mmCIF file of C-alpha atoms and ligand atoms in Angstrom:
data_model
loop_
_atom_site.group_PDB
_atom_site.id
_atom_site.type_symbol
_atom_site.label_atom_id
_atom_site.label_comp_id
_atom_site.label_asym_id
_atom_site.label_seq_id
_atom_site.Cartn_x
_atom_site.Cartn_y
_atom_site.Cartn_z
ATOM 1 C CA MET I 149 0.099 -0.131 -0.154
ATOM 2 C CA ASN I 150 1.457 3.637 -0.890
ATOM 3 C CA GLU I 151 1.637 6.540 1.439
ATOM 4 C CA LYS I 152 -1.308 8.135 0.208
ATOM 5 C CA ASN I 153 -3.451 5.318 0.825
ATOM 6 C CA ALA I 154 -2.070 4.611 4.403
ATOM 7 C CA SER I 155 -2.897 8.330 4.943
ATOM 8 C CA ILE I 156 -6.660 7.573 4.386
ATOM 9 C CA PHE I 157 -7.261 4.064 6.180
ATOM 10 C CA GLY I 158 -6.191 3.272 9.752
ATOM 11 C CA LEU I 159 -4.049 0.351 9.368
ATOM 12 C CA GLY I 160 -6.033 -1.988 11.450
ATOM 13 C CA ILE I 161 -9.736 -1.319 10.010
ATOM 14 C CA LEU I 162 -9.783 -4.856 8.139
ATOM 15 C CA GLU I 163 -8.266 -6.714 11.111
ATOM 16 C CA GLY I 164 -10.411 -10.009 11.532
ATOM 17 C CA THR I 165 -11.540 -10.256 8.304
ATOM 18 C CA SER I 166 -10.734 -12.838 5.341
ATOM 19 C CA ALA I 167 -10.817 -11.764 1.697
ATOM 20 C CA PHE I 168 -10.737 -13.788 -1.623
ATOM 21 C CA VAL I 169 -9.408 -11.889 -4.634
ATOM 22 C CA THR I 170 -9.826 -13.827 -8.139
ATOM 23 C CA GLY I 171 -6.826 -12.923 -10.340
ATOM 24 C CA GLY I 172 -5.174 -11.592 -6.923
ATOM 25 C CA GLY I 173 -1.570 -12.325 -8.232
ATOM 26 C CA THR I 174 -1.065 -10.105 -10.889
ATOM 27 C CA GLY I 175 -1.899 -6.092 -11.787
ATOM 28 C CA ILE I 176 -4.941 -4.629 -10.041
ATOM 29 C CA GLY I 177 -5.982 -7.951 -8.188
ATOM 30 C CA PHE I 178 -2.489 -8.132 -6.475
ATOM 31 C CA GLY I 179 -2.505 -4.516 -5.792
ATOM 32 C CA ILE I 180 -6.100 -4.971 -4.236
ATOM 33 C CA ALA I 181 -4.665 -8.077 -2.196
ATOM 34 C CA LYS I 182 -1.504 -5.934 -1.106
ATOM 35 C CA THR I 183 -3.970 -3.027 0.252
ATOM 36 C CA LEU I 184 -6.341 -5.111 1.991
ATOM 37 C CA GLY I 185 -3.882 -7.296 3.700
ATOM 38 C CA ALA I 186 -1.760 -3.924 4.848
ATOM 39 C CA LEU I 187 -5.134 -2.940 6.506
ATOM 40 C CA GLY I 188 -5.327 -6.208 8.532
ATOM 41 C CA ALA I 189 -6.917 -8.940 6.554
ATOM 42 C CA ASN I 190 -6.425 -12.466 5.774
ATOM 43 C CA VAL I 191 -5.938 -12.596 1.931
ATOM 44 C CA THR I 192 -6.561 -15.592 -0.321
ATOM 45 C CA ILE I 193 -5.611 -15.054 -4.133
ATOM 46 C CA ALA I 194 -6.890 -17.342 -6.714
ATOM 47 C CA SER I 195 -5.782 -17.796 -10.273
ATOM 48 C CA ARG I 196 -4.796 -20.381 -12.846
ATOM 49 C CA ARG I 197 -0.989 -20.430 -12.426
ATOM 50 C CA GLN I 198 0.872 -21.631 -9.451
ATOM 51 C CA GLU I 199 4.340 -20.082 -10.139
ATOM 52 C CA VAL I 200 2.658 -16.298 -10.162
ATOM 53 C CA LEU I 201 0.547 -17.188 -7.374
ATOM 54 C CA ASP I 202 3.623 -18.602 -5.441
ATOM 55 C CA LYS I 203 5.689 -15.404 -5.959
ATOM 56 C CA ALA I 204 2.798 -12.903 -5.278
ATOM 57 C CA CYS I 205 2.271 -14.877 -1.905
ATOM 58 C CA ALA I 206 5.984 -14.819 -0.836
ATOM 59 C CA GLU I 207 5.474 -10.927 -1.581
ATOM 60 C CA LEU I 208 2.594 -10.495 0.712
ATOM 61 C CA SER I 209 4.038 -12.828 3.188
ATOM 62 C CA GLU I 210 7.290 -10.451 3.407
ATOM 63 C CA ALA I 211 5.050 -7.441 4.091
ATOM 64 C CA GLY I 212 3.457 -9.258 6.813
ATOM 65 C CA VAL I 213 0.112 -10.577 5.116
ATOM 66 C CA ARG I 214 -1.427 -13.772 6.106
ATOM 67 C CA ALA I 215 -1.647 -15.172 2.624
ATOM 68 C CA LEU I 216 -2.820 -18.136 0.677
ATOM 69 C CA GLY I 217 -2.532 -18.647 -2.961
ATOM 70 C CA ILE I 218 -4.839 -21.238 -4.422
ATOM 71 C CA VAL I 219 -4.881 -22.533 -8.270
ATOM 72 C CA CYS I 220 -8.348 -22.156 -9.552
ATOM 73 C CA ASP I 221 -10.036 -21.769 -12.828
ATOM 74 C CA VAL I 222 -13.178 -19.282 -12.167
ATOM 75 C CA ARG I 223 -15.010 -20.839 -15.076
ATOM 76 C CA ASP I 224 -14.980 -24.029 -13.215
ATOM 77 C CA HIS I 225 -17.862 -24.175 -10.693
ATOM 78 C CA GLY I 226 -16.159 -26.998 -8.711
ATOM 79 C CA SER I 227 -12.774 -25.418 -8.803
ATOM 80 C CA VAL I 228 -14.012 -22.157 -7.357
ATOM 81 C CA LYS I 229 -16.061 -24.144 -4.678
ATOM 82 C CA ARG I 230 -13.046 -26.000 -3.689
ATOM 83 C CA ALA I 231 -10.828 -22.936 -3.769
ATOM 84 C CA VAL I 232 -13.432 -20.673 -1.319
ATOM 85 C CA ASP I 233 -13.840 -24.026 0.891
ATOM 86 C CA GLN I 234 -10.066 -24.010 1.380
ATOM 87 C CA SER I 235 -9.503 -20.204 2.132
ATOM 88 C CA VAL I 236 -12.748 -20.604 4.634
ATOM 89 C CA GLU I 237 -11.046 -23.825 5.990
ATOM 90 C CA LYS I 238 -7.729 -21.663 6.787
ATOM 91 C CA PHE I 239 -8.882 -18.391 7.915
ATOM 92 C CA GLY I 240 -11.926 -19.621 9.602
ATOM 93 C CA GLY I 241 -14.675 -17.517 7.490
ATOM 94 C CA LEU I 242 -14.870 -15.248 4.627
ATOM 95 C CA ASP I 243 -15.914 -12.006 4.823
ATOM 96 C CA ILE I 244 -15.040 -9.945 1.637
ATOM 97 C CA LEU I 245 -15.026 -11.437 -2.027
ATOM 98 C CA VAL I 246 -13.206 -9.536 -4.907
ATOM 99 C CA ASN I 247 -14.177 -10.627 -8.606
ATOM 100 C CA ASN I 248 -11.294 -9.271 -10.548
ATOM 101 C CA ALA I 249 -10.387 -12.028 -12.619
ATOM 102 C CA ALA I 250 -10.768 -11.552 -16.295
ATOM 103 C CA GLY I 251 -9.702 -12.440 -19.839
ATOM 104 C CA ASN I 252 -9.591 -9.946 -22.718
ATOM 105 C CA PHE I 253 -7.938 -9.168 -26.076
ATOM 106 C CA ALA I 254 -8.683 -6.626 -28.767
ATOM 107 C CA CYS I 255 -10.352 -8.063 -31.686
ATOM 108 C CA PRO I 256 -12.972 -6.559 -34.446
ATOM 109 C CA THR I 257 -16.130 -8.060 -33.683
ATOM 110 C CA GLU I 258 -16.572 -9.396 -37.048
ATOM 111 C CA ASP I 259 -13.167 -11.355 -36.858
ATOM 112 C CA LEU I 260 -14.324 -12.805 -33.531
ATOM 113 C CA SER I 261 -14.773 -16.629 -33.492
ATOM 114 C CA PRO I 262 -17.791 -18.028 -31.150
ATOM 115 C CA ASN I 263 -15.155 -19.787 -28.863
ATOM 116 C CA GLY I 264 -13.478 -16.247 -28.569
ATOM 117 C CA TRP I 265 -16.815 -14.582 -27.594
ATOM 118 C CA ARG I 266 -17.738 -17.565 -25.189
ATOM 119 C CA THR I 267 -14.255 -17.754 -23.482
ATOM 120 C CA VAL I 268 -14.072 -13.980 -22.228
ATOM 121 C CA VAL I 269 -17.835 -14.199 -21.380
ATOM 122 C CA ASP I 270 -17.060 -17.399 -19.363
ATOM 123 C CA ILE I 271 -14.303 -15.958 -17.414
ATOM 124 C CA ASP I 272 -15.806 -12.647 -16.699
ATOM 125 C CA LEU I 273 -19.387 -13.182 -16.238
ATOM 126 C CA ASN I 274 -19.959 -16.812 -15.415
ATOM 127 C CA GLY I 275 -16.463 -17.025 -13.359
ATOM 128 C CA THR I 276 -18.281 -13.933 -11.199
ATOM 129 C CA PHE I 277 -21.415 -15.849 -10.742
ATOM 130 C CA ASN I 278 -19.468 -18.815 -9.744
ATOM 131 C CA CYS I 279 -17.541 -16.955 -7.307
ATOM 132 C CA CYS I 280 -20.440 -15.484 -5.571
ATOM 133 C CA HIS I 281 -22.558 -18.791 -5.528
ATOM 134 C CA ALA I 282 -19.572 -20.487 -3.817
ATOM 135 C CA ALA I 283 -18.911 -17.633 -1.528
ATOM 136 C CA PHE I 284 -22.574 -17.143 -0.601
ATOM 137 C CA PRO I 285 -22.929 -19.684 2.680
ATOM 138 C CA HIS I 286 -19.754 -17.811 4.110
ATOM 139 C CA LEU I 287 -20.424 -14.303 3.152
ATOM 140 C CA SER I 288 -23.797 -14.383 4.635
ATOM 141 C CA LYS I 289 -22.444 -15.560 7.972
ATOM 142 C CA SER I 290 -19.834 -12.447 8.079
ATOM 143 C CA PRO I 291 -20.126 -10.730 11.501
ATOM 144 C CA HIS I 292 -18.676 -7.573 9.472
ATOM 145 C CA VAL I 293 -21.456 -7.902 6.796
ATOM 146 C CA GLY I 294 -20.439 -9.701 3.951
ATOM 147 C CA ARG I 295 -19.144 -7.675 0.737
ATOM 148 C CA ILE I 296 -18.599 -8.238 -2.689
ATOM 149 C CA VAL I 297 -16.942 -6.118 -5.067
ATOM 150 C CA SER I 298 -16.794 -6.503 -8.843
ATOM 151 C CA ILE I 299 -14.402 -5.063 -11.033
ATOM 152 C CA ILE I 300 -15.739 -3.951 -14.149
ATOM 153 C CA THR I 301 -15.533 -0.740 -16.053
ATOM 154 C CA ALA I 302 -17.200 2.123 -17.230
ATOM 155 C CA TYR I 303 -16.614 1.057 -20.910
ATOM 156 C CA ALA I 304 -19.362 -1.434 -20.299
ATOM 157 C CA TRP I 305 -22.093 1.352 -20.689
ATOM 158 C CA GLY I 306 -20.042 3.699 -23.040
ATOM 159 C CA GLY I 307 -19.434 1.255 -25.668
ATOM 160 C CA TRP I 308 -15.826 -0.552 -26.485
ATOM 161 C CA PRO I 309 -15.143 -1.076 -29.960
ATOM 162 C CA GLY I 310 -12.923 -4.062 -30.221
ATOM 163 C CA CYS I 311 -13.904 -5.539 -26.995
ATOM 164 C CA ALA I 312 -17.436 -6.535 -27.497
ATOM 165 C CA PRO I 313 -17.282 -9.701 -25.247
ATOM 166 C CA ALA I 314 -15.719 -7.819 -22.356
ATOM 167 C CA ALA I 315 -17.894 -4.768 -22.565
ATOM 168 C CA ALA I 316 -20.887 -7.398 -22.869
ATOM 169 C CA ALA I 317 -19.644 -9.690 -19.776
ATOM 170 C CA LYS I 318 -18.940 -6.533 -17.586
ATOM 171 C CA ALA I 319 -22.138 -4.919 -18.483
ATOM 172 C CA GLY I 320 -23.803 -8.551 -17.238
ATOM 173 C CA ILE I 321 -21.677 -8.360 -13.982
ATOM 174 C CA GLN I 322 -23.082 -5.081 -13.372
ATOM 175 C CA SER I 323 -26.205 -6.103 -13.820
ATOM 176 C CA LEU I 324 -25.753 -9.227 -11.294
ATOM 177 C CA MET I 325 -24.431 -6.833 -8.958
ATOM 178 C CA ARG I 326 -27.611 -4.853 -8.968
ATOM 179 C CA THR I 327 -29.564 -8.046 -8.477
ATOM 180 C CA LEU I 328 -27.713 -9.631 -5.634
ATOM 181 C CA ALA I 329 -27.522 -5.897 -3.949
ATOM 182 C CA ILE I 330 -31.220 -6.493 -3.692
ATOM 183 C CA GLU I 331 -31.729 -10.393 -3.302
ATOM 184 C CA TRP I 332 -28.570 -10.856 -0.811
ATOM 185 C CA ALA I 333 -28.765 -7.809 1.217
ATOM 186 C CA PRO I 334 -31.310 -8.967 3.690
ATOM 187 C CA LYS I 335 -28.946 -12.078 3.734
ATOM 188 C CA ASN I 336 -26.162 -10.194 5.235
ATOM 189 C CA ILE I 337 -24.110 -9.267 2.066
ATOM 190 C CA ILE I 338 -23.665 -6.031 0.026
ATOM 191 C CA SER I 339 -22.527 -5.764 -3.344
ATOM 192 C CA ASN I 340 -21.140 -3.257 -5.281
ATOM 193 C CA THR I 341 -18.894 -2.419 -8.244
ATOM 194 C CA VAL I 342 -15.287 -0.596 -9.064
ATOM 195 C CA ALA I 343 -14.972 0.661 -12.614
ATOM 196 C CA PRO I 344 -11.777 1.357 -13.486
ATOM 197 C CA GLY I 345 -10.354 3.754 -16.331
ATOM 198 C CA PRO I 346 -7.224 2.841 -18.061
ATOM 199 C CA ILE I 347 -4.747 2.015 -15.244
ATOM 200 C CA ALA I 348 -0.861 2.257 -16.074
ATOM 201 C CA ASP I 349 1.624 -0.747 -16.042
ATOM 202 C CA THR I 350 -1.065 -3.298 -16.278
ATOM 203 C CA GLU I 351 -1.727 -6.105 -18.499
ATOM 204 C CA GLY I 352 -5.242 -4.783 -19.676
ATOM 205 C CA THR I 353 -3.753 -1.255 -20.630
ATOM 206 C CA LYS I 354 -1.015 -3.258 -22.486
ATOM 207 C CA ARG I 355 -3.179 -5.463 -24.659
ATOM 208 C CA ILE I 356 -6.028 -2.997 -25.283
ATOM 209 C CA HIS I 357 -4.330 0.439 -25.433
ATOM 210 C CA GLU I 358 -0.468 -0.208 -25.889
ATOM 211 C CA ASP I 359 -0.344 -3.014 -28.172
ATOM 212 C CA THR I 360 -2.971 -1.439 -30.329
ATOM 213 C CA ASP I 361 -1.094 1.512 -30.722
ATOM 214 C CA ARG I 362 -3.740 3.821 -28.919
ATOM 215 C CA ALA I 363 -2.243 4.710 -25.729
ATOM 216 C CA ALA I 364 -1.868 8.199 -26.644
ATOM 217 C CA ALA I 365 -5.219 8.519 -28.143
ATOM 218 C CA GLU I 366 -6.696 6.873 -24.739
ATOM 219 C CA LEU I 367 -4.639 9.424 -22.695
ATOM 220 C CA ALA I 368 -6.288 12.532 -24.535
ATOM 221 C CA ARG I 369 -9.644 11.270 -23.349
ATOM 222 C CA VAL I 370 -8.858 11.028 -19.854
ATOM 223 C CA PRO I 371 -9.599 14.576 -18.197
ATOM 224 C CA VAL I 372 -7.096 14.532 -15.713
ATOM 225 C CA GLY I 373 -4.525 13.723 -17.787
ATOM 226 C CA ARG I 374 -2.828 10.649 -16.829
ATOM 227 C CA PHE I 375 -3.252 6.871 -16.635
ATOM 228 C CA GLY I 376 -4.574 5.847 -13.159
ATOM 229 C CA GLU I 377 -2.339 3.714 -10.422
ATOM 230 C CA VAL I 378 -3.070 0.426 -9.438
ATOM 231 C CA GLU I 379 -3.086 1.812 -5.784
ATOM 232 C CA GLU I 380 -6.049 4.035 -6.656
ATOM 233 C CA ILE I 381 -8.375 1.092 -7.762
ATOM 234 C CA ALA I 382 -7.289 -0.565 -4.482
ATOM 235 C CA ALA I 383 -8.135 2.174 -2.463
ATOM 236 C CA ALA I 384 -11.543 2.227 -3.895
ATOM 237 C CA VAL I 385 -12.079 -1.358 -3.185
ATOM 238 C CA ALA I 386 -10.805 -1.036 0.568
ATOM 239 C CA TYR I 387 -13.310 1.971 0.985
ATOM 240 C CA LEU I 388 -16.110 -0.538 -0.224
ATOM 241 C CA VAL I 389 -15.036 -3.341 2.127
ATOM 242 C CA SER I 390 -14.440 -1.081 5.180
ATOM 243 C CA PRO I 391 -16.917 -0.402 7.987
ATOM 244 C CA ALA I 392 -17.531 3.057 6.557
ATOM 245 C CA ALA I 393 -19.295 1.746 3.598
ATOM 246 C CA ARG I 394 -21.927 -0.628 5.483
ATOM 247 C CA TYR I 395 -24.628 1.246 3.785
ATOM 248 C CA VAL I 396 -23.232 1.637 0.124
ATOM 249 C CA ASN I 397 -24.952 -0.993 -1.646
ATOM 250 C CA GLY I 398 -25.497 -1.693 -5.392
ATOM 251 C CA THR I 399 -23.503 1.206 -6.651
ATOM 252 C CA ASP I 400 -20.711 1.597 -8.963
ATOM 253 C CA LEU I 401 -17.703 3.603 -8.091
ATOM 254 C CA VAL I 402 -16.129 4.925 -11.111
ATOM 255 C CA VAL I 403 -12.261 5.489 -10.544
ATOM 256 C CA ASP I 404 -11.333 6.740 -14.212
ATOM 257 C CA GLY I 405 -10.249 10.398 -13.913
ATOM 258 C CA GLY I 406 -13.617 11.409 -15.759
ATOM 259 C CA ARG I 407 -12.626 9.231 -18.750
ATOM 260 C CA GLN I 408 -16.417 7.885 -19.000
ATOM 261 C CA PHE I 409 -17.530 11.433 -20.077
ATOM 262 C CA LYS I 410 -15.571 11.235 -23.137
ATOM 263 C CA ALA I 411 -16.988 9.433 -26.111
ATOM 264 C CA THR I 412 -14.934 6.303 -26.999
ATOM 265 C CA PRO I 413 -13.847 6.870 -30.580
ATOM 266 C CA ARG I 414 -14.513 4.758 -33.741
ATOM 267 C CA PRO I 415 -11.850 2.113 -34.088
ATOM 268 C CA ASP I 416 -10.421 4.017 -36.943
ATOM 269 C CA ALA I 417 -9.856 7.312 -35.293
ATOM 270 C CA LYS I 418 -6.235 7.746 -33.863
HETATM 271 C C1 LIG F 517 -8.709 -13.027 -31.295
HETATM 272 C C2 LIG F 517 -8.444 -14.325 -29.568
HETATM 273 C C3 LIG F 517 -7.308 -13.956 -29.408
HETATM 274 C C4 LIG F 517 -6.914 -12.322 -30.093
HETATM 275 C C5 LIG F 517 -7.501 -15.782 -27.968
HETATM 276 N N1 LIG F 517 -8.654 -15.617 -28.937
HETATM 277 N N2 LIG F 517 -7.160 -14.490 -27.944
HETATM 278 N N3 LIG F 517 -9.260 -14.007 -30.973
HETATM 279 N N4 LIG F 517 -7.799 -12.243 -30.940
HETATM 280 N N5 LIG F 517 -5.889 -11.648 -29.605
HETATM 281 C C6 LIG F 517 -9.561 -16.783 -29.106
HETATM 282 C C7 LIG F 517 -8.881 -18.215 -29.647
HETATM 283 O O1 LIG F 517 -8.585 -18.143 -30.847
HETATM 284 C C8 LIG F 517 -9.799 -19.310 -29.096
HETATM 285 O O2 LIG F 517 -10.879 -19.304 -30.259
HETATM 286 C C9 LIG F 517 -10.409 -18.469 -27.923
HETATM 287 O O3 LIG F 517 -10.349 -17.129 -27.992
HETATM 288 C C10 LIG F 517 -9.836 -18.895 -26.748
HETATM 289 O O4 LIG F 517 -8.411 -18.686 -26.749
HETATM 290 P P1 LIG F 517 -7.762 -19.790 -25.755
HETATM 291 O O5 LIG F 517 -6.226 -19.209 -25.780
HETATM 292 O O6 LIG F 517 -7.800 -21.223 -25.698
HETATM 293 O O7 LIG F 517 -8.297 -19.388 -24.229
HETATM 294 P P2 LIG F 517 -7.519 -19.344 -22.684
HETATM 295 O O8 LIG F 517 -6.223 -20.351 -22.927
HETATM 296 O O9 LIG F 517 -8.790 -19.888 -22.029
HETATM 297 O O10 LIG F 517 -6.960 -18.075 -22.556
HETATM 298 C C11 LIG F 517 -8.241 -16.939 -22.189
HETATM 299 C C12 LIG F 517 -7.799 -15.554 -22.869
HETATM 300 C C13 LIG F 517 -6.330 -15.309 -22.656
HETATM 301 C C14 LIG F 517 -8.803 -14.409 -22.479
HETATM 302 C C15 LIG F 517 -7.975 -15.926 -24.710
HETATM 303 O O11 LIG F 517 -5.902 -14.299 -23.031
HETATM 304 C C16 LIG F 517 -6.283 -15.243 -21.038
HETATM 305 O O12 LIG F 517 -5.726 -16.189 -20.349
HETATM 306 N N6 LIG F 517 -6.243 -13.612 -20.389
HETATM 307 C C17 LIG F 517 -6.052 -13.665 -19.051
HETATM 308 C C18 LIG F 517 -5.269 -12.505 -18.733
HETATM 309 C C19 LIG F 517 -5.896 -11.180 -19.548
HETATM 310 O O13 LIG F 517 -6.624 -11.133 -20.435
HETATM 311 N N7 LIG F 517 -5.748 -9.917 -18.990
HETATM 312 C C20 LIG F 517 -6.479 -8.659 -19.328
HETATM 313 C C21 LIG F 517 -7.535 -8.377 -18.600
HETATM 314 S S1 LIG F 517 -7.854 -6.814 -18.748
HETATM 315 P P3 LIG F 517 -10.746 -20.273 -31.377
HETATM 316 O O14 LIG F 517 -12.166 -20.055 -32.146
HETATM 317 O O15 LIG F 517 -9.816 -20.112 -32.232
HETATM 318 O O16 LIG F 517 -10.857 -21.916 -30.608
HETATM 319 C C22 LIG F 517 -9.556 -6.572 -18.888
HETATM 320 C C23 LIG F 517 -9.814 -4.842 -19.180
HETATM 321 C C24 LIG F 517 -8.857 -4.122 -19.356
HETATM 322 O O17 LIG F 517 -10.192 -7.272 -18.787
HETATM 323 C C25 LIG F 517 -9.227 -2.702 -19.829
HETATM 324 C C26 LIG F 517 -8.337 -1.733 -20.247
HETATM 325 C C27 LIG F 517 -8.281 -0.239 -20.422
HETATM 326 P P1 LIG F 518 -4.406 -9.233 -15.332
HETATM 327 O O1 LIG F 518 -3.143 -8.829 -14.502
HETATM 328 O O2 LIG F 518 -4.415 -9.843 -16.785
HETATM 329 O O3 LIG F 518 -5.191 -9.674 -14.151
HETATM 330 C C1 LIG F 518 -5.924 -10.688 -14.897
HETATM 331 C C2 LIG F 518 -6.175 -11.933 -13.544
HETATM 332 O O4 LIG F 518 -7.256 -13.129 -13.747
HETATM 333 C C3 LIG F 518 -4.691 -12.482 -13.487
HETATM 334 O O5 LIG F 518 -4.154 -12.618 -12.676
HETATM 335 C C4 LIG F 518 -5.272 -14.024 -14.182
HETATM 336 O O6 LIG F 518 -4.268 -14.931 -13.615
HETATM 337 C C5 LIG F 518 -6.312 -14.125 -13.772
HETATM 338 N N1 LIG F 518 -7.474 -14.913 -14.640
HETATM 339 C C6 LIG F 518 -7.694 -14.693 -15.674
HETATM 340 N N2 LIG F 518 -8.482 -15.893 -16.416
HETATM 341 C C7 LIG F 518 -8.802 -16.595 -15.141
HETATM 342 C C8 LIG F 518 -9.656 -17.720 -14.975
HETATM 343 N N3 LIG F 518 -10.098 -18.360 -15.887
HETATM 344 N N4 LIG F 518 -9.497 -18.445 -13.633
HETATM 345 C C9 LIG F 518 -8.841 -17.489 -12.718
HETATM 346 N N5 LIG F 518 -8.081 -16.454 -12.711
HETATM 347 C C10 LIG F 518 -7.971 -15.848 -14.260
HETATM 348 O O7 LIG F 518 -4.931 -7.844 -15.894
HETATM 349 P P2 LIG F 518 -5.702 -6.527 -14.981
HETATM 350 O O8 LIG F 518 -5.435 -5.269 -16.046
HETATM 351 O O9 LIG F 518 -4.961 -6.224 -13.809
HETATM 352 O O10 LIG F 518 -7.088 -6.515 -14.730
HETATM 353 C C11 LIG F 518 -7.549 -7.077 -13.819
HETATM 354 C C12 LIG F 518 -9.148 -6.411 -13.412
HETATM 355 O O11 LIG F 518 -9.466 -5.065 -13.839
HETATM 356 C C13 LIG F 518 -9.972 -7.268 -14.860
HETATM 357 O O12 LIG F 518 -11.406 -7.477 -14.082
HETATM 358 C C14 LIG F 518 -10.139 -6.189 -15.714
HETATM 359 O O13 LIG F 518 -11.081 -6.448 -16.616
HETATM 360 C C15 LIG F 518 -9.911 -4.558 -14.909
HETATM 361 N N6 LIG F 518 -9.941 -3.468 -15.430
HETATM 362 C C16 LIG F 518 -8.394 -3.314 -15.714
HETATM 363 C C17 LIG F 518 -8.375 -2.139 -16.387
HETATM 364 C C18 LIG F 518 -7.099 -1.606 -16.677
HETATM 365 O O14 LIG F 518 -6.851 -0.542 -17.007
HETATM 366 N N7 LIG F 518 -6.149 -2.605 -16.459
HETATM 367 C C19 LIG F 518 -9.299 -1.163 -16.768
HETATM 368 C C20 LIG F 518 -10.693 -1.326 -16.409
HETATM 369 C C21 LIG F 518 -10.981 -2.809 -15.928
HETATM 370 P P3 LIG F 518 -3.949 -16.194 -14.386
HETATM 371 O O15 LIG F 518 -3.570 -15.888 -15.826
HETATM 372 O O16 LIG F 518 -2.814 -16.984 -13.798
HETATM 373 O O17 LIG F 518 -5.142 -16.979 -14.158
#
């Protein structure tokens, strides 16, 4: 956690809680894991590559975080359930689920194969359902009020040329969070989303903006004039899972420097 975040959040505010962060070994997910851990949470990170999880867990442990890495494919409900159950067994409960795992690539929609479409929707949308479903019995018992935070993006409602499956999947996740906000709040779980704009030094920005030679064009559409930082997304998640946000339910916290108010250009515009 960087100094700016530490100056806002009391370091012990998540003491006694356990968090499960999908895709928590890299990029934004790892930033979230570090911040929640620094605030006192036990942290489980879950994704497909053991070596990535090992490296991330070593770094978390070195920072004093009680961390567990579990190999899991969010597309497989059985794999998710085993991972959640293992996390609960280790830490004695589950209070926070962060649905961060995602797949995405830039491809004109007319060139996309049906399997390309299915793959992204399966990871993002079906994966989020699988995690919420497997976590439900544990989150509903949380003495801190169970929290679900799903990472989406404002491109879901602003349009995302070249990333149709991710846009559709993220819109689906937003809808799922709103439904759960109503359906599960009486069952002790509140649900929200965080919608990052373009975040520097991440796989997402590399694939979608840098590899496609559109980073400068994207930057020009961010009113604050820079890409975001991983820690700025982690801070938004920390707020939503903190005691301060117990009455925040079913909302989207957009952290994009105002990017959502600039139209996404036609794919042929530079
Ligand atoms: C077109 C592609 C493609 C590409 C894969 N496919 N990459 N089609 N252009 N660049 C097609 C394949 O041809 C195949 O279809 C289908 O997608 C499945 O591909 P697999 O490689 O078999 O899938 P899998 O091994 O499951 O890997 C999933 C993946 C991969 C999404 C394709 O890239 C991945 O694991 N990504 C995880 C990391 C990631 O994406 N991070 C960025 C998240 S950023 P066919 O028909 O050939 O069988 C994000 C928002 C970014 O979400 C926001 C930026 C501002
Ligand atoms: P990233 O580093 O590639 O993160 C994606 C993570 O998901 C990886 O750790 C990956 O690990 C995991 N993952 C992918 N498929 C999985 C599966 N089937 N099962 C389990 N885990 C899986 O990308 P990022 O840029 O940090 O993105 C993180 C989140 O932020 C995503 O939800 C993304 O949509 C969102 N977002 C990012 C930006 C941005 O600017 N970067 C902007 C808006 C929204 P494995 O490959 O090891 O499984």
